């Protein structure tokens, strides 16, 4: 079955440590997105990518980095510069316009906590 | 840039009660509108979407939503809720701006249905 796989499901970070969250999709979607979900704030966009080797900052990109070396993969690195990284991170993907405006499909998320 | 607001942070209903969750967006151009649901411990799933045509759209599990362009609203309704509808509901807007194909999500409304 096609879908979006995020790993790990739970992740713990020590102070000063970088961690990388994985997102893989086998839906042949063009665009991929990373959101951060905090209670009462909904989903906030961190980064997105519409094409391989290209990505754009979202609303809260500071302290995060991404790469898009392959169409199916969009890993997110939470760097030590992100002072409040404890959150639920969601990856999403979708087809771009051309075949109608498609909804985003979401992974199951990764919950990141600070030790 | 567009923004989305949802009227209620937490709604508590008894089974068989009628449901209406408010969603308003700010954007002067063409929009596509979505409602997503996140059941406890699960990923976000698409409930319904509006692209064009009939402003009353029907989704899965008996949900429907009405797009009122003059009010910039896209309220979600269900005539009779069930305990299994307990979840968090997110309204989302997709409009072309500097972010291209980006979605903007509302803060979410938590629905608790009492048996």
Tab-separated table of C-alpha atoms in Angstrom:
chain	number	residue	atom	x	y	z
A	1	UNK	CA	0.000	0.000	0.000
A	2	UNK	CA	1.202	3.484	-0.820
A	3	UNK	CA	1.692	5.966	1.947
A	4	UNK	CA	3.937	8.197	3.974
A	5	UNK	CA	6.281	6.670	6.544
A	6	UNK	CA	7.753	8.721	9.343
A	7	UNK	CA	10.377	7.360	11.678
A	8	UNK	CA	11.018	7.082	14.481
A	9	UNK	CA	7.654	7.384	16.199
A	10	UNK	CA	9.257	8.732	19.375
A	11	UNK	CA	12.578	10.525	19.637
A	12	UNK	CA	14.497	12.008	22.526
A	13	UNK	CA	17.098	14.713	22.185
A	14	UNK	CA	19.778	15.829	24.576
A	15	UNK	CA	20.695	19.465	24.924
A	16	UNK	CA	23.037	20.595	22.133
A	17	UNK	CA	22.323	17.589	19.972
A	18	UNK	CA	21.080	17.528	16.387
A	19	UNK	CA	18.495	14.904	15.482
A	20	UNK	CA	17.060	13.892	12.123
A	21	UNK	CA	13.475	12.843	11.490
A	22	UNK	CA	12.829	10.631	8.510
A	23	UNK	CA	9.976	10.982	6.014
A	24	UNK	CA	9.565	8.651	3.045
A	25	UNK	CA	6.656	8.477	0.595
A	26	UNK	CA	5.907	5.986	-2.153
A	27	UNK	CA	2.956	7.890	-3.601
A	28	UNK	CA	5.047	9.523	-6.332
A	29	UNK	CA	3.992	12.892	-4.910
A	30	UNK	CA	5.841	15.951	-6.124
A	31	UNK	CA	5.713	18.144	-3.057
A	32	UNK	CA	6.603	17.329	0.525
A	33	UNK	CA	6.059	19.323	3.714
A	34	UNK	CA	7.110	19.384	7.344
A	35	UNK	CA	4.771	20.745	10.000
A	36	UNK	CA	5.087	21.188	13.714
A	37	UNK	CA	1.983	20.593	15.837
A	38	UNK	CA	1.712	22.180	19.260
A	39	UNK	CA	-1.394	22.104	21.467
A	40	UNK	CA	-3.768	24.932	20.626
A	41	UNK	CA	-1.677	26.163	17.710
A	42	UNK	CA	-2.613	23.753	14.962
A	43	UNK	CA	-0.055	22.934	12.323
A	44	UNK	CA	2.720	25.356	11.491
A	45	UNK	CA	4.817	24.956	8.363
A	46	UNK	CA	8.550	24.461	8.861
A	47	UNK	CA	9.825	23.700	5.349
A	48	UNK	CA	8.419	22.477	2.083
A	49	UNK	CA	9.802	21.193	-1.195
A	50	UNK	CA	8.102	21.115	-4.561
A	51	UNK	CA	10.915	19.499	-6.498
A	52	UNK	CA	14.083	17.515	-5.902
A	53	UNK	CA	17.076	19.572	-4.770
A	54	UNK	CA	14.887	22.579	-3.973
A	55	UNK	CA	13.081	23.610	-0.793
A	56	UNK	CA	11.575	26.702	0.778
A	57	UNK	CA	11.311	27.987	4.329
A	58	UNK	CA	7.950	28.022	5.999
A	59	UNK	CA	6.724	30.128	8.897
A	60	UNK	CA	9.016	28.654	11.557
A	61	UNK	CA	12.155	27.452	9.773
A	62	UNK	CA	14.666	28.770	12.302
A	63	UNK	CA	16.572	25.959	14.004
A	64	UNK	CA	15.607	23.396	11.375
A	65	UNK	CA	17.175	22.154	8.142
A	66	UNK	CA	16.015	19.842	5.350
A	67	UNK	CA	17.259	18.164	2.209
A	68	UNK	CA	15.487	16.727	-0.845
A	69	UNK	CA	17.990	14.563	-2.663
A	70	UNK	CA	15.350	12.079	-3.775
A	71	UNK	CA	11.717	12.603	-4.727
A	72	UNK	CA	10.503	10.127	-2.134
A	73	UNK	CA	12.533	11.391	0.825
A	74	UNK	CA	12.446	14.639	2.805
A	75	UNK	CA	14.370	14.347	6.108
A	76	UNK	CA	14.128	17.082	8.724
A	77	UNK	CA	17.034	17.905	11.037
A	78	UNK	CA	16.236	19.613	14.316
A	79	UNK	CA	19.414	21.454	15.222
A	80	UNK	CA	20.684	22.607	18.591
A	81	UNK	CA	19.675	26.125	17.539
A	82	UNK	CA	16.017	25.172	17.968
A	83	UNK	CA	15.447	26.137	21.595
A	84	UNK	CA	11.999	24.647	22.003
A	85	UNK	CA	11.964	21.474	19.916
A	86	UNK	CA	9.510	19.462	21.993
A	87	UNK	CA	6.552	18.936	19.672
A	88	UNK	CA	4.784	16.556	17.357
A	89	UNK	CA	6.231	16.679	13.837
A	90	UNK	CA	4.127	15.801	10.810
A	91	UNK	CA	5.287	15.138	7.282
A	92	UNK	CA	2.910	15.508	4.359
A	93	UNK	CA	3.026	15.165	0.594
A	94	UNK	CA	0.839	15.884	-2.403
A	95	UNK	CA	0.701	16.081	-6.163
A	96	UNK	CA	1.190	19.554	-7.519
A	97	UNK	CA	-1.407	21.254	-9.638
A	98	UNK	CA	-1.842	19.939	-13.136
A	99	UNK	CA	-4.035	17.057	-12.154
A	100	UNK	CA	-6.431	19.142	-10.127
A	101	UNK	CA	-5.658	20.630	-6.765
A	102	UNK	CA	-4.921	17.691	-4.561
A	103	UNK	CA	-5.159	17.408	-0.776
A	104	UNK	CA	-2.143	16.703	1.361
A	105	UNK	CA	-1.593	13.229	2.722
A	106	UNK	CA	-0.017	12.903	6.158
A	107	UNK	CA	2.309	10.513	7.911
A	108	UNK	CA	1.738	9.243	11.452
A	109	UNK	CA	4.110	11.776	12.967
A	110	UNK	CA	7.172	11.780	15.197
A	111	UNK	CA	6.992	12.968	18.787
A	112	UNK	CA	10.220	14.687	19.826
A	113	UNK	CA	11.037	15.285	23.480
A	114	UNK	CA	13.989	16.831	25.290
A	115	UNK	CA	15.887	14.832	27.894
B	1	UNK	CA	-0.835	35.645	3.030
B	2	UNK	CA	-3.854	33.671	4.080
B	3	UNK	CA	-4.861	32.721	7.613
B	4	UNK	CA	-7.456	30.429	9.093
B	5	UNK	CA	-9.372	30.740	12.337
B	6	UNK	CA	-11.554	28.180	14.049
B	7	UNK	CA	-14.182	29.432	16.431
B	8	UNK	CA	-13.959	26.887	19.209
B	9	UNK	CA	-10.971	25.355	20.925
B	10	UNK	CA	-12.930	22.531	22.561
B	11	UNK	CA	-16.500	21.386	21.931
B	12	UNK	CA	-18.259	18.875	24.164
B	13	UNK	CA	-21.447	17.188	22.943
B	14	UNK	CA	-23.615	14.265	23.878
B	15	UNK	CA	-24.230	11.489	21.378
B	16	UNK	CA	-26.928	12.293	18.807
B	17	UNK	CA	-26.438	16.033	19.207
B	18	UNK	CA	-25.898	18.117	16.092
B	19	UNK	CA	-22.470	19.522	15.370
B	20	UNK	CA	-21.278	22.680	13.708
B	21	UNK	CA	-17.615	23.699	13.793
B	22	UNK	CA	-16.791	27.151	12.527
B	23	UNK	CA	-13.965	27.993	10.158
B	24	UNK	CA	-13.144	31.379	8.686
B	25	UNK	CA	-10.273	32.275	6.423
B	26	UNK	CA	-8.739	35.478	5.230
B	27	UNK	CA	-7.711	35.615	1.603
B	28	UNK	CA	-9.124	37.619	-1.235
B	29	UNK	CA	-8.303	35.255	-4.060
B	30	UNK	CA	-9.333	31.817	-5.173
B	31	UNK	CA	-9.161	29.208	-2.448
B	32	UNK	CA	-9.535	25.509	-2.014
B	33	UNK	CA	-10.843	24.443	1.364
B	34	UNK	CA	-10.371	21.279	3.388
B	35	UNK	CA	-11.385	19.709	6.660
B	36	UNK	CA	-9.032	17.166	8.203
B	37	UNK	CA	-9.678	14.961	11.223
B	38	UNK	CA	-7.125	13.523	13.620
B	39	UNK	CA	-8.442	10.661	15.765
B	40	UNK	CA	-6.506	9.986	18.967
B	41	UNK	CA	-3.182	8.392	18.121
B	42	UNK	CA	-3.771	8.472	14.379
B	43	UNK	CA	-2.589	10.563	11.473
B	44	UNK	CA	-4.555	13.377	9.880
B	45	UNK	CA	-7.176	12.184	7.436
B	46	UNK	CA	-9.090	14.150	4.853
B	47	UNK	CA	-12.791	14.532	5.728
B	48	UNK	CA	-13.893	16.602	2.767
B	49	UNK	CA	-12.741	19.243	0.338
B	50	UNK	CA	-14.133	22.085	-1.721
B	51	UNK	CA	-12.598	23.167	-5.025
B	52	UNK	CA	-15.466	24.611	-7.043
B	53	UNK	CA	-19.130	24.111	-7.920
B	54	UNK	CA	-21.786	23.256	-5.338
B	55	UNK	CA	-20.816	25.076	-2.129
B	56	UNK	CA	-22.309	22.293	-0.018
B	57	UNK	CA	-19.882	19.401	-0.010
B	58	UNK	CA	-20.350	16.009	1.543
B	59	UNK	CA	-17.531	14.021	3.042
B	60	UNK	CA	-16.954	10.756	4.779
B	61	UNK	CA	-18.767	9.540	7.900
B	62	UNK	CA	-21.797	11.779	7.406
B	63	UNK	CA	-19.936	15.087	7.576
B	64	UNK	CA	-20.708	18.002	5.305
B	65	UNK	CA	-19.454	21.558	4.966
B	66	UNK	CA	-20.799	24.681	3.356
B	67	UNK	CA	-18.631	27.258	1.619
B	68	UNK	CA	-20.049	30.761	1.983
B	69	UNK	CA	-17.813	32.989	-0.084
B	70	UNK	CA	-19.313	36.255	1.165
B	71	UNK	CA	-18.556	35.264	4.745
B	72	UNK	CA	-15.175	33.644	4.020
B	73	UNK	CA	-16.468	30.639	5.919
B	74	UNK	CA	-16.381	26.872	5.547
B	75	UNK	CA	-18.239	25.436	8.530
B	76	UNK	CA	-18.307	21.723	9.195
B	77	UNK	CA	-21.579	20.051	10.167
B	78	UNK	CA	-22.944	16.689	11.172
B	79	UNK	CA	-26.616	16.136	12.090
B	80	UNK	CA	-25.980	13.507	14.771
B	81	UNK	CA	-22.582	12.861	16.305
B	82	UNK	CA	-21.325	9.551	17.646
B	83	UNK	CA	-18.816	8.763	20.368
B	84	UNK	CA	-16.414	7.662	17.612
B	85	UNK	CA	-16.352	11.237	16.263
B	86	UNK	CA	-14.219	12.262	19.238
B	87	UNK	CA	-11.156	13.759	17.571
B	88	UNK	CA	-9.435	16.983	16.649
B	89	UNK	CA	-10.672	18.750	13.544
B	90	UNK	CA	-8.577	21.067	11.401
B	91	UNK	CA	-9.754	23.454	8.716
B	92	UNK	CA	-7.214	24.214	5.980
B	93	UNK	CA	-6.951	26.637	3.091
B	94	UNK	CA	-4.885	26.231	-0.032
B	95	UNK	CA	-4.363	29.374	-2.019
B	96	UNK	CA	-1.678	30.604	-4.321
B	97	UNK	CA	0.598	33.138	-2.737
B	98	UNK	CA	4.321	33.307	-2.107
B	99	UNK	CA	4.168	29.758	-0.857
B	100	UNK	CA	2.776	28.379	-4.065
B	101	UNK	CA	0.878	25.240	-3.280
B	102	UNK	CA	1.116	25.600	0.487
B	103	UNK	CA	-1.675	24.786	2.896
B	104	UNK	CA	-2.494	26.936	5.905
B	105	UNK	CA	-4.160	25.180	8.810
B	106	UNK	CA	-6.398	26.530	11.513
B	107	UNK	CA	-5.513	25.932	15.183
B	108	UNK	CA	-7.871	22.977	15.424
B	109	UNK	CA	-11.038	22.216	17.391
B	110	UNK	CA	-11.111	19.326	19.806
B	111	UNK	CA	-14.450	17.511	19.804
B	112	UNK	CA	-15.379	15.335	22.747
B	113	UNK	CA	-18.557	13.266	22.372
B	114	UNK	CA	-19.970	11.878	25.600
B	115	UNK	CA	-21.649	8.469	25.413
